[in-house]
CSV table of C-alpha atoms and ligand atoms in Angstrom, one decimal:
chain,number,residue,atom,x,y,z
A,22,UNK,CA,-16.6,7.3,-3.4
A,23,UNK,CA,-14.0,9.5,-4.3
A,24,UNK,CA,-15.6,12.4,-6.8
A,25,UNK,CA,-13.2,10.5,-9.3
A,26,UNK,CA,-15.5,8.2,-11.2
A,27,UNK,CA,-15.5,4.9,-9.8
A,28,UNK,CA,-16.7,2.5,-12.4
A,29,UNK,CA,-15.4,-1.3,-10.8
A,30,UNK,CA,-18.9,-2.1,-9.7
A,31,UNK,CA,-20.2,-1.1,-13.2
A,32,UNK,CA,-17.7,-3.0,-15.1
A,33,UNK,CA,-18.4,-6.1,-13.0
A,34,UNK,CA,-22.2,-5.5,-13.3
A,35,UNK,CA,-21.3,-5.9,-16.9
A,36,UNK,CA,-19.6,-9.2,-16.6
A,37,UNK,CA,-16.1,-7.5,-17.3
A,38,UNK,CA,-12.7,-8.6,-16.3
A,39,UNK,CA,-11.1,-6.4,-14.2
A,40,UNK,CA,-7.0,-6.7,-13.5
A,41,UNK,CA,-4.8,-5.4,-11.4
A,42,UNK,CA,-2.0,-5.6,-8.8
A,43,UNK,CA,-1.5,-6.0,-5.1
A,44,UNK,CA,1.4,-3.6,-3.9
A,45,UNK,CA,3.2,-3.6,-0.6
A,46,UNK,CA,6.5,-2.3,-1.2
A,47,UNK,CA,6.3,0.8,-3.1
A,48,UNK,CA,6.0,3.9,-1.8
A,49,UNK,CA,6.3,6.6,-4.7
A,50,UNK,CA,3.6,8.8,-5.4
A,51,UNK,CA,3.9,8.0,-9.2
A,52,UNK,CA,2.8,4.5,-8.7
A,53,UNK,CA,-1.0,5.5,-9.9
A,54,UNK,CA,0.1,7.0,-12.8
A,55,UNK,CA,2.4,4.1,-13.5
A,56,UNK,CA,0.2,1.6,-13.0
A,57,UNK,CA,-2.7,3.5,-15.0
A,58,UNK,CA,-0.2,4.0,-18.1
A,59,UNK,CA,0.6,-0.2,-18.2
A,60,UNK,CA,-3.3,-0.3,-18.3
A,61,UNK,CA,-4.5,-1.8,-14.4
A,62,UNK,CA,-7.9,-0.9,-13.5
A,63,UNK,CA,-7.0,-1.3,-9.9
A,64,UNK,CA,-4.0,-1.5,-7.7
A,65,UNK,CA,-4.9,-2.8,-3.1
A,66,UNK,CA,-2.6,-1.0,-1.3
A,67,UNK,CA,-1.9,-3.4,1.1
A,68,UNK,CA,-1.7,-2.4,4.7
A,69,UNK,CA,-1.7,-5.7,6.1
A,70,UNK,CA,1.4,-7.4,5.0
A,71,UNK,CA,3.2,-3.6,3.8
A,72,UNK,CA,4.2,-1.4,5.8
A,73,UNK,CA,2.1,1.8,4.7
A,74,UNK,CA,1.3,4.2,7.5
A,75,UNK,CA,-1.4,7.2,6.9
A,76,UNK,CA,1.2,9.6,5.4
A,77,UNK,CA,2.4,7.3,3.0
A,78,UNK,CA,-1.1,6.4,1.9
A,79,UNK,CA,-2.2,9.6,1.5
A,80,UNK,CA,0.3,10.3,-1.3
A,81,UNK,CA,0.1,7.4,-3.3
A,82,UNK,CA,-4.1,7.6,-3.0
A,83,UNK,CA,-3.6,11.3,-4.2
A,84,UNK,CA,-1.4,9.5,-6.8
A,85,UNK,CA,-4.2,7.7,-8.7
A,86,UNK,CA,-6.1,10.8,-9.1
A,87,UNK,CA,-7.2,11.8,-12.8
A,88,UNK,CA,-6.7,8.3,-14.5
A,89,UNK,CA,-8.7,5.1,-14.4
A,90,UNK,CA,-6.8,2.8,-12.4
A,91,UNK,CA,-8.8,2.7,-9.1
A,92,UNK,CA,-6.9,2.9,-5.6
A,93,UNK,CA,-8.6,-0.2,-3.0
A,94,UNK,CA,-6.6,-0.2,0.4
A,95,UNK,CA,-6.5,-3.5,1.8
A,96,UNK,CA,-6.7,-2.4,6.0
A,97,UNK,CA,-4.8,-4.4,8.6
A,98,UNK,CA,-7.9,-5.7,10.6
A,99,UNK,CA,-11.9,-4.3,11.3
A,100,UNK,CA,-11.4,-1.6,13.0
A,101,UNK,CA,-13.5,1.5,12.6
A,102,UNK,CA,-10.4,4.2,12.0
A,103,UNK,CA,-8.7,1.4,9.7
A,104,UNK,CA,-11.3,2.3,7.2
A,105,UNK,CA,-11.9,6.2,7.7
A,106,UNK,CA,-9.0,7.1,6.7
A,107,UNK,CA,-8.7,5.5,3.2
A,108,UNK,CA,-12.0,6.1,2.0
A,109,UNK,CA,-11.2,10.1,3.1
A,110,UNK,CA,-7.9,10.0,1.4
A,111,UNK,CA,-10.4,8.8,-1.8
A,112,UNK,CA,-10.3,4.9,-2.2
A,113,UNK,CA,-12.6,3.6,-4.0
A,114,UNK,CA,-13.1,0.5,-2.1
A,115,UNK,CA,-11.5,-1.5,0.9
A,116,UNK,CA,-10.2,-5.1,1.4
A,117,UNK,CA,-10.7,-6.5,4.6
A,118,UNK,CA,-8.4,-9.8,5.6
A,119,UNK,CA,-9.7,-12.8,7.4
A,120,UNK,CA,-13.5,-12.1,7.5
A,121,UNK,CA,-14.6,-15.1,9.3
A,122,UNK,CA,-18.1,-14.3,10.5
A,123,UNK,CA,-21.8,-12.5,10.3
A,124,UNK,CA,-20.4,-10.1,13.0
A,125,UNK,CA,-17.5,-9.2,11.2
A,126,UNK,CA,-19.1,-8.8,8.4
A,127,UNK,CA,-21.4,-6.4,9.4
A,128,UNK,CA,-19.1,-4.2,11.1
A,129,UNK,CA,-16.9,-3.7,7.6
A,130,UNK,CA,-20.2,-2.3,6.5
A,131,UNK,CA,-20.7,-0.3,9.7
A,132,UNK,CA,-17.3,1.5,9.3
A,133,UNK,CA,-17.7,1.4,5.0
A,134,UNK,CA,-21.3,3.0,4.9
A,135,UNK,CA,-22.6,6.0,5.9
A,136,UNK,CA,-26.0,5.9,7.4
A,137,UNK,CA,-28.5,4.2,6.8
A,138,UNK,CA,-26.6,1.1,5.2
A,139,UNK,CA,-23.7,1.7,8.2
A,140,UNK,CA,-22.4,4.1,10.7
A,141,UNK,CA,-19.3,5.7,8.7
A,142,UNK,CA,-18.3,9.1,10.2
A,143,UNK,CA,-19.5,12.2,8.5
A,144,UNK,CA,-16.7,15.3,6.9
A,145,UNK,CA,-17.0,15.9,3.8
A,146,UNK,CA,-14.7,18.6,2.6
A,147,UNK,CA,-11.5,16.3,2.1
A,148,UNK,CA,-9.9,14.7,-0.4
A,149,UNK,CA,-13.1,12.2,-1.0
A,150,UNK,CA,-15.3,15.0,-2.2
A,151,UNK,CA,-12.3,16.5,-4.4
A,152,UNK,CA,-12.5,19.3,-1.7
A,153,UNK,CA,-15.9,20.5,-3.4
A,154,UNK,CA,-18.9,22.0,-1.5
A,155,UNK,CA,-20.9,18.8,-2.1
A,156,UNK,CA,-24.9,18.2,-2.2
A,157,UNK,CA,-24.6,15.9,1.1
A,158,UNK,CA,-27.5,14.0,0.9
A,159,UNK,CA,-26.9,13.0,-3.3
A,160,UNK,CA,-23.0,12.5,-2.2
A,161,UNK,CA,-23.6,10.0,1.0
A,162,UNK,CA,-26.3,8.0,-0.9
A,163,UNK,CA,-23.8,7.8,-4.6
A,164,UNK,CA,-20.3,7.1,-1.7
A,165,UNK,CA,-22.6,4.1,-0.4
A,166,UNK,CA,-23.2,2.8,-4.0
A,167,UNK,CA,-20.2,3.5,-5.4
A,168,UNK,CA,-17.4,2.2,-2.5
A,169,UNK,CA,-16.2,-1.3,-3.2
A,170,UNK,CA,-16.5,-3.2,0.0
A,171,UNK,CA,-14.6,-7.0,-0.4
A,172,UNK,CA,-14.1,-9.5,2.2
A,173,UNK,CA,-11.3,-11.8,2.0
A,174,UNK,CA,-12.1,-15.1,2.0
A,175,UNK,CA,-9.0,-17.1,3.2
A,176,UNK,CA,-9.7,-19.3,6.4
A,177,UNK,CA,-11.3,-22.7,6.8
A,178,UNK,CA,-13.9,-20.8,9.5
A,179,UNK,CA,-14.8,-18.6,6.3
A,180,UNK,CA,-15.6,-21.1,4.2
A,181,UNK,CA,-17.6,-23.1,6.7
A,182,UNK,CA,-19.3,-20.0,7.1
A,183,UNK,CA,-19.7,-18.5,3.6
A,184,UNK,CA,-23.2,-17.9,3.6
A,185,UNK,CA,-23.8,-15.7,6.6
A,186,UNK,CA,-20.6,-13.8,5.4
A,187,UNK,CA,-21.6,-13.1,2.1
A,188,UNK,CA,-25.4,-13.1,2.6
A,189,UNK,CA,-25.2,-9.3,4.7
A,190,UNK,CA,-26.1,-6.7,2.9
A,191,UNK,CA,-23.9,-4.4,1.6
A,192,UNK,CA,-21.0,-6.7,0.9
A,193,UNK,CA,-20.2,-6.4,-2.6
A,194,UNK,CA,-17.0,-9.1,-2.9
A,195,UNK,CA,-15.8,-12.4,-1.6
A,196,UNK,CA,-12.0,-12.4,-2.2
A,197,UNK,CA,-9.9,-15.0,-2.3
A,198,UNK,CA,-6.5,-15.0,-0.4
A,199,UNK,CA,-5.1,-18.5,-2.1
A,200,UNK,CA,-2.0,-17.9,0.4
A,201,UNK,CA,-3.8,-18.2,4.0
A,202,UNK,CA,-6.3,-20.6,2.3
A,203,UNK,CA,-4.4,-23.2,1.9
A,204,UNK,CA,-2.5,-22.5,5.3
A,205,UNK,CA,-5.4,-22.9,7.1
A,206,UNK,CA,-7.3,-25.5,5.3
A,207,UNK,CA,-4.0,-28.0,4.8
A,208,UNK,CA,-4.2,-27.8,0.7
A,209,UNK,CA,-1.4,-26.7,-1.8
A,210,UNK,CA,-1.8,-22.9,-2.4
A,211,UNK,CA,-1.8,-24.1,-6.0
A,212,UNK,CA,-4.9,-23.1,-7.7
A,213,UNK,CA,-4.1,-26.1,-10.1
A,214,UNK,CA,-4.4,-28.6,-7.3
A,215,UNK,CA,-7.5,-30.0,-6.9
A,216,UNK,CA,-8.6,-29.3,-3.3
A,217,UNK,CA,-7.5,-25.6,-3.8
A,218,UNK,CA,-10.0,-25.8,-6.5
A,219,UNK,CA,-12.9,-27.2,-4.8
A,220,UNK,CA,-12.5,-25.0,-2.3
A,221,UNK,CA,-12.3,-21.6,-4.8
A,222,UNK,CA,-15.6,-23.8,-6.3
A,223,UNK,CA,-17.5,-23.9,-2.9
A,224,UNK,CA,-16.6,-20.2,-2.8
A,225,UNK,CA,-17.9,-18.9,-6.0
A,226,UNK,CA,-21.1,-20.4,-6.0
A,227,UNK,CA,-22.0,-19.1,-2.5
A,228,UNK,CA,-21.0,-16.0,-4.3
A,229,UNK,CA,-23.6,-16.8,-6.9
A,230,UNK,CA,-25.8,-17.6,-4.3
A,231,UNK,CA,-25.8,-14.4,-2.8
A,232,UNK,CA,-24.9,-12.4,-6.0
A,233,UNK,CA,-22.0,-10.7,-4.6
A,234,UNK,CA,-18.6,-10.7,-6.8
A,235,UNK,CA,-15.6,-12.4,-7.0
A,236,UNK,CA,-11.6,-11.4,-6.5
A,237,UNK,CA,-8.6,-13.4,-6.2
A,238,UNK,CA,-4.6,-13.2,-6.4
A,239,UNK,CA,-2.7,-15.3,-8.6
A,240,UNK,CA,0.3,-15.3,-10.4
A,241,UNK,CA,-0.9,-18.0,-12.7
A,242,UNK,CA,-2.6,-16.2,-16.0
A,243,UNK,CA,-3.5,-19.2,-17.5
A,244,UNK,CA,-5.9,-20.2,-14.2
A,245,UNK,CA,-7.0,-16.9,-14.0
A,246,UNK,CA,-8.2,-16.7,-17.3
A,247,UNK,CA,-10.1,-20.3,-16.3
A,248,UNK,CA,-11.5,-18.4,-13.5
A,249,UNK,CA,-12.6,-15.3,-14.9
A,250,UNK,CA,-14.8,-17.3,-17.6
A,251,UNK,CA,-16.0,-19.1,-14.1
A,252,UNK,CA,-17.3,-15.9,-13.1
A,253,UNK,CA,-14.1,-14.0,-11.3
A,254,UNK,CA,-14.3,-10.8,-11.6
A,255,UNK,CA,-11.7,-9.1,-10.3
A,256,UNK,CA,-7.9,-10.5,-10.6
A,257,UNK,CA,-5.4,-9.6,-8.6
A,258,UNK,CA,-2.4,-11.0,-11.1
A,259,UNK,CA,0.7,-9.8,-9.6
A,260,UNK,CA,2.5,-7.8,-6.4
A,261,UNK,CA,5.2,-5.3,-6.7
A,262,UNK,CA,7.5,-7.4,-5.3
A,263,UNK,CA,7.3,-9.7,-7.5
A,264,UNK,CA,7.1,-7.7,-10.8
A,265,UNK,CA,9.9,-6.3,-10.0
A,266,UNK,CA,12.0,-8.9,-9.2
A,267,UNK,CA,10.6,-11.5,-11.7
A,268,UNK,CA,11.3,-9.3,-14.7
A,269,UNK,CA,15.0,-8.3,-12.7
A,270,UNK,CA,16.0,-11.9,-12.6
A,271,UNK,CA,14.8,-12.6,-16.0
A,272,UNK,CA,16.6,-9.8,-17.2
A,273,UNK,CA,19.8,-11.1,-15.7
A,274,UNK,CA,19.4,-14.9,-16.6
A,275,UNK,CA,18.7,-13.6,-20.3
A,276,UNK,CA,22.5,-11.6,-19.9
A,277,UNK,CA,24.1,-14.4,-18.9
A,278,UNK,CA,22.5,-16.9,-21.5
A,279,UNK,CA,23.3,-14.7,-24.0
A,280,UNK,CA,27.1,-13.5,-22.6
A,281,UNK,CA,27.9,-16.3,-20.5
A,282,UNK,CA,30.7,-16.3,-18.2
A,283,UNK,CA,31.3,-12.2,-19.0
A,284,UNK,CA,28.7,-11.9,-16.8
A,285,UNK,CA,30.2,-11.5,-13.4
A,286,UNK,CA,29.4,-14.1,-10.5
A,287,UNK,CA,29.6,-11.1,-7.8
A,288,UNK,CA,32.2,-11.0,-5.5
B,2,3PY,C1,-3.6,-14.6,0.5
B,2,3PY,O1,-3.3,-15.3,-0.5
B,2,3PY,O2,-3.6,-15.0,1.6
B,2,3PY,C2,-4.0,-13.2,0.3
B,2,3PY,O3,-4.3,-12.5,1.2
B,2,3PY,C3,-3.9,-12.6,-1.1
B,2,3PY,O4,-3.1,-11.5,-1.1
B,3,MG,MG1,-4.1,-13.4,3.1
């Protein structure tokens, strides 16, 4: 937790939609306040495929400060200093790629949890607790409620799997990566194709099963909207990348429909 209110889990608990973006490229620490003001209720900062080192990450977590639009740092593997320093920089929750067993699973609550639900290291006057002199034992026990802790569900072990992964306590998401899914299980990463479905099927109702929630990332509004009434809750709709570059080349395709040939071909 982050003394910023962190209200994802109680929006989900609620059966709300929540939307947002994955961002890898973008390094400005206005990208909170951006993203908050086009009306995202979360943004992963994506540390596995983007090339954000501490430094950088601490400004654009600092970034998301004051509005609603919550910061979730996707980390590049379980590792015990991959989450410490997020959740101290004051991200309210952490992606963790390729969980693919009970073991793993328990260590991203070890390192997301401060005792007794996990072992996450203790110091408390940083960014998390807003730098205030905080009641310790009412701060550890509301961090341990509030932090969003999500594994990605995106390998064939995974899914074979799902039930010791998302039965240990104190995992709050399943997460689809539709991308390495469909890698590793031989199926179009189209969630209109109908193995890619089945499988995101199989996945939401061990999700059910266990009552943990549901995220995925998807370009396709018209399946998300499908999956949300299916009971996914979180939707990743878009990266920075391509935001950025779909609008861009729309922008120049619309130029050139409307001004034809007086729009330059490049050198
Ligand atoms: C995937 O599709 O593999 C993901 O990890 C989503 O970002
Ligand atoms: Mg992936």
């Amino acid at each position: 937790m982050s003394v910023e209110p962190n209200w994802i889990k109680p929006a989900l608990r609620r059966g709300e939609t929540i939307v947002g973006i994955m961002v890898s490229e973008l390094k400005t620490p206005m990208l909170g306040a951006m993203l908050d003001a086009a009306g995202l209720h979360f943004a992963i900062i994506d540390q596995e495929h983007g090339a954000y080192g501490a430094d950088a990450l601490g400004a654009i977590v600092a970034g998301f400060r004051g509005g609603r639009c919550r910061p979730l740092v996707r980390v590049p593997d379980t590792r015990r200093e991959y989450f410490l320093t997020p959740l101290e920089l004051g991200a309210a929750g952490i992606v963790v790629p390729r969980v693919e067993s009970r073991t793993q699973a328990e260590e991203v609550v070890k390192f997301g949890r401060y005792a007794p639900q996990g072992d996450r290291g203790l110091s408390l006057m940083r960014a998390h607790t807003g730098f205030r002199r905080v009641d310790k034992d009412s701060y550890l026990a509301k961090a341990n409620d509030d932090i969003v802790l999500i594994a990605q569900i995106e390998t064939r072990q995974a899914v074979e799997r799902l039930d010791e992964i998302l039965s240990t306590p104190g995992i709050d998401m399943a997460f689809i990566g539709p991308s390495d899914l469909s890698l590793s299980c031989g199926t179009s990463s189209s969630l209109r194709d109908p193995a890619m479905r089945g499988l995101v099927d199989t996945i939401v109702a061990a999700a059910k099963r266990h009552g943990v929630f549901v995220g995925i990332q998807t370009y396709d509004l018209a399946i998300a909207a499908e999956l949300a009434a299916q009971g996914i809750g979180l939707v990743s709709c878009n990266t920075d990348a391509n935001a950025l570059l779909s609008t861009l080349s729309g922008n120049v395709a619309e130029l050139r429909r409307l001004l034809g040939g007086r729009v330059s071909a490049g050198l």
